[in-house]
Amino acid sequence: MEEYALSFWIYMGVMSVFVGGAMKKILASHISAVPTLVVWLGLLVLLERLCTLCLPAVLGLAVLCAGCGLITRKGSAAQTLPTEGKAVFITGCDSGFGKAAALHLDALGFEVFASVLDLSGAGAVELQHACSSRLTLIQMDITKPQEVQQALRCTVDKLGRRGLWGLVNNAGICVNFGDAELSLTSNYRGCMEVNFFGTLDVTKTFLPVVRQAKGRIVTVSSPSGEQPFPCLAAYGASKAALNLFINTLRHELEPWGVKVSTILPASYKTGQSSNLEYWEKQHQHLVQNLSPSLLEEYGEEYLLETKELFKAHARKANEDFSPVINAIAHSLLSTQPSTRYYAGHGMGLMYFIYSYLPTSVSDRFLKRLFVRKKVLPRALQKQNNNNNQIQK
Ligand SMILES: NC(=O)c1ccc[n+]([C@@H]2O[C@H](COP(=O)([O-])OP(=O)(O)OC[C@H]3O[C@@H](n4cnc5c(N)ncnc54)[C@H](O)[C@@H]3O)[C@@H](O)[C@H]2O)c1
Ligand SMILES: C[C@]12C[C@H](O)[C@H]3[C@@H](CCC4=CC(=O)CC[C@@]43C)[C@@H]1CC[C@@H]2C(=O)CO
């Protein structure tokens, strides 16, 4: 009887440690910890069976101590590093997350190298006026290797013998518009050229100075690189390639002391995505370049609805970039940065649905989240009309 009582108390002790750890995750990151809770509770049930069935009391006690040590060490170790003397290079600072990150990191005390496409553009001018004298503005198109090399030379000239603490890969575009079959090959290439090959070149070019500082690489990607968002195949494919490259780099750079993080933002009202004129131009470009057969099979009405759905989504996107900017700052300054940051409300739920519920449920969730089409392709409308005629 005593043996049973001791096993019972060990089991209760282990439960409180694991459930407490999972609840802490829930409080710290809202719903995104739901997957964690599911896993922890599964482990707990397994452990309960072990404790009850085959662990002698002494070993059970050792498990309890190990569990407590694990939770407390992990929980209390993370601290924030000082920004003093740390330099960070950010791509795509003309607008959106890049410009906001440059402003915030400058205010935190970093020496910011903000690269822009247009040194005389509104974004660059705003940064010049709003930031401290530590800011350096650099013109760089990430798809032009000679401009990337020049940007490195300019950065190293200013860093002297110091390494570069942080590289923030932010620059990116969404060229594609519409269903995977309808997206032009030039859309796929356009997204891949900037989002994958451009970021690849910048990362490889700046890696030696980041390794020298045992610093950080932070990449702004997208959930569309991991989940099949409708109408985003070209953009998502480029982000998928980027995610795999960055994730491979993450564990290969561990021996060098370089920490690698990926930021996965929800939907925000930034420069390009909120530019309704941009989506009009994308629509016109598609109609003018789509093959006559596809245009006939899908019909202009179908393409028009897609454009309106993109514009409607852009109107209701989030204007508060702080979840993304705070994630970038945390990934640069925490002694224990996360490998992935879900930057925006509801992202954890989106990933929980995608990870644990049937594909039909997650497919429907993504459609409701982004583009809920009502118009069928013209060819399907004709098929349905013919079937209805036959049934009459
Ligand atoms: N806005 C969102 O909802 C959202 C969601 C998920 C991921 N993202 C990603 O966030 C990143 C930043 O985009 P944003 O939303 O701030 O949009 P944005 O259009 O405001 O910013 C994109 C930046 O990239 C720059 N850029 C584009 N092509 C470039 C090139 N060839 N060389 C150098 N710079 C270039 C632009 O000048 C701009 O400064 C992108 O990688 C985007 O894919 C955005
Ligand atoms: C791709 C975009 C950024 C982002 O990736 C969005 C996507 C719309 C669907 C969507 C919903 C999310 O909750 C995660 C991000 C995301 C999948 C956006 C449409 C235009 C926008 C951009 O143009 C970014 O440059």
mmCIF file of C-alpha atoms and ligand atoms in Angstrom, residues 91-100 115-118 139-144 147-148 169-174 190 193-195 198-199 202 219-224 235 238-239 242 263-274 313 317-318 321 324 343 347, ligand 1:
data_model
loop_
_atom_site.group_PDB
_atom_site.id
_atom_site.type_symbol
_atom_site.label_atom_id
_atom_site.label_comp_id
_atom_site.label_asym_id
_atom_site.label_seq_id
_atom_site.Cartn_x
_atom_site.Cartn_y
_atom_site.Cartn_z
ATOM 1 C CA THR A 91 17.038 44.285 -46.302
ATOM 2 C CA GLY A 92 13.958 45.913 -47.844
ATOM 3 C CA CYS A 93 13.631 49.002 -45.626
ATOM 4 C CA ASP A 94 11.775 51.176 -48.182
ATOM 5 C CA SER A 95 8.462 50.325 -46.488
ATOM 6 C CA GLY A 96 6.547 47.820 -44.352
ATOM 7 C CA PHE A 97 8.266 45.568 -41.809
ATOM 8 C CA GLY A 98 11.770 46.556 -42.981
ATOM 9 C CA LYS A 99 11.286 50.267 -42.403
ATOM 10 C CA ALA A 100 9.499 49.673 -39.093
ATOM 11 C CA SER A 115 19.229 48.735 -47.287
ATOM 12 C CA VAL A 116 16.652 50.144 -49.688
ATOM 13 C CA LEU A 117 15.861 49.902 -53.378
ATOM 14 C CA ASP A 118 15.560 53.693 -53.670
ATOM 15 C CA GLN A 139 21.077 51.124 -51.869
ATOM 16 C CA MET A 140 20.771 47.412 -52.632
ATOM 17 C CA ASP A 141 18.662 45.298 -54.980
ATOM 18 C CA ILE A 142 19.015 41.772 -53.588
ATOM 19 C CA THR A 143 18.678 40.287 -57.078
ATOM 20 C CA LYS A 144 21.830 42.141 -58.247
ATOM 21 C CA GLU A 147 24.956 45.568 -55.446
ATOM 22 C CA VAL A 148 24.987 42.928 -52.701
ATOM 23 C CA ASN A 169 16.348 39.065 -44.396
ATOM 24 C CA ASN A 170 13.129 41.016 -44.895
ATOM 25 C CA ALA A 171 12.973 42.035 -48.586
ATOM 26 C CA GLY A 172 10.334 40.114 -50.498
ATOM 27 C CA ILE A 173 7.504 40.405 -53.009
ATOM 28 C CA CYS A 174 4.291 38.684 -53.952
ATOM 29 C CA GLY A 190 9.649 36.656 -60.182
ATOM 30 C CA GLU A 193 14.202 35.442 -58.004
ATOM 31 C CA VAL A 194 13.606 37.889 -55.138
ATOM 32 C CA ASN A 195 12.316 35.799 -52.230
ATOM 33 C CA GLY A 198 17.961 37.163 -53.692
ATOM 34 C CA THR A 199 17.802 36.227 -50.015
ATOM 35 C CA VAL A 202 22.527 38.143 -49.393
ATOM 36 C CA THR A 219 14.398 35.774 -41.953
ATOM 37 C CA VAL A 220 10.895 37.093 -42.554
ATOM 38 C CA SER A 221 9.096 34.311 -44.380
ATOM 39 C CA SER A 222 5.387 33.445 -44.636
ATOM 40 C CA PRO A 223 3.004 30.662 -43.540
ATOM 41 C CA SER A 224 2.187 30.354 -47.247
ATOM 42 C CA TYR A 235 4.713 33.204 -53.727
ATOM 43 C CA SER A 238 9.405 30.735 -53.181
ATOM 44 C CA LYS A 239 8.894 30.990 -49.407
ATOM 45 C CA LEU A 242 13.505 29.900 -48.526
ATOM 46 C CA ILE A 263 9.477 35.016 -38.564
ATOM 47 C CA LEU A 264 6.053 33.863 -39.802
ATOM 48 C CA PRO A 265 3.761 36.936 -39.941
ATOM 49 C CA ALA A 266 -0.013 36.878 -40.226
ATOM 50 C CA SER A 267 -1.515 39.313 -42.737
ATOM 51 C CA TYR A 268 -0.517 42.989 -42.393
ATOM 52 C CA LYS A 269 -1.294 46.199 -44.258
ATOM 53 C CA THR A 270 2.222 46.897 -45.561
ATOM 54 C CA GLY A 271 3.532 48.638 -48.647
ATOM 55 C CA GLN A 272 2.794 46.194 -51.409
ATOM 56 C CA SER A 273 -0.065 44.126 -50.002
ATOM 57 C CA SER A 274 -2.149 47.203 -49.179
ATOM 58 C CA HIS A 313 -8.177 40.978 -47.852
ATOM 59 C CA ALA A 317 -5.175 43.316 -42.982
ATOM 60 C CA ASN A 318 -3.649 44.343 -39.637
ATOM 61 C CA PHE A 321 3.165 45.650 -37.149
ATOM 62 C CA VAL A 324 6.430 41.196 -36.239
ATOM 63 C CA ALA A 343 3.822 36.861 -35.473
ATOM 64 C CA MET A 347 -1.386 31.920 -36.182
HETATM 65 N N1 LIG B 1 2.543 41.989 -45.279
HETATM 66 C C1 LIG B 1 2.210 40.771 -44.935
HETATM 67 O O1 LIG B 1 1.040 40.455 -44.621
HETATM 68 C C2 LIG B 1 3.259 39.701 -44.929
HETATM 69 C C3 LIG B 1 2.937 38.460 -44.375
HETATM 70 C C4 LIG B 1 3.896 37.449 -44.380
HETATM 71 C C5 LIG B 1 5.170 37.702 -44.881
HETATM 72 N N2 LIG B 1 5.457 38.927 -45.414
HETATM 73 C C6 LIG B 1 6.837 39.157 -45.871
HETATM 74 O O2 LIG B 1 7.359 40.290 -45.174
HETATM 75 C C7 LIG B 1 8.467 40.820 -45.913
HETATM 76 C C8 LIG B 1 8.374 42.319 -45.992
HETATM 77 O O3 LIG B 1 7.289 42.651 -46.837
HETATM 78 P P1 LIG B 1 6.172 43.731 -46.391
HETATM 79 O O4 LIG B 1 4.939 43.001 -46.059
HETATM 80 O O5 LIG B 1 6.795 44.641 -45.392
HETATM 81 O O6 LIG B 1 5.875 44.441 -47.756
HETATM 82 P P2 LIG B 1 6.505 45.777 -48.384
HETATM 83 O O7 LIG B 1 6.171 45.691 -49.832
HETATM 84 O O8 LIG B 1 6.090 46.968 -47.598
HETATM 85 O O9 LIG B 1 8.086 45.602 -48.168
HETATM 86 C C9 LIG B 1 8.861 44.809 -49.014
HETATM 87 C C10 LIG B 1 10.233 45.473 -49.063
HETATM 88 O O10 LIG B 1 11.087 44.702 -49.884
HETATM 89 C C11 LIG B 1 11.734 45.593 -50.777
HETATM 90 N N3 LIG B 1 12.119 44.868 -51.985
HETATM 91 C C12 LIG B 1 11.306 44.307 -52.925
HETATM 92 N N4 LIG B 1 12.047 43.761 -53.896
HETATM 93 C C13 LIG B 1 13.356 43.980 -53.554
HETATM 94 C C14 LIG B 1 14.608 43.665 -54.152
HETATM 95 N N5 LIG B 1 14.665 43.033 -55.337
HETATM 96 N N6 LIG B 1 15.732 44.050 -53.518
HETATM 97 C C15 LIG B 1 15.691 44.705 -52.344
HETATM 98 N N7 LIG B 1 14.546 45.052 -51.717
HETATM 99 C C16 LIG B 1 13.401 44.680 -52.338
HETATM 100 C C17 LIG B 1 10.743 46.700 -51.042
HETATM 101 O O11 LIG B 1 11.398 47.863 -51.487
HETATM 102 C C18 LIG B 1 10.164 46.874 -49.645
HETATM 103 O O12 LIG B 1 11.010 47.726 -48.901
HETATM 104 C C19 LIG B 1 8.420 40.130 -47.285
HETATM 105 O O13 LIG B 1 9.405 39.111 -47.321
HETATM 106 C C20 LIG B 1 7.019 39.492 -47.319
HETATM 107 O O14 LIG B 1 6.987 38.339 -48.140
HETATM 108 C C21 LIG B 1 4.545 39.928 -45.455
#
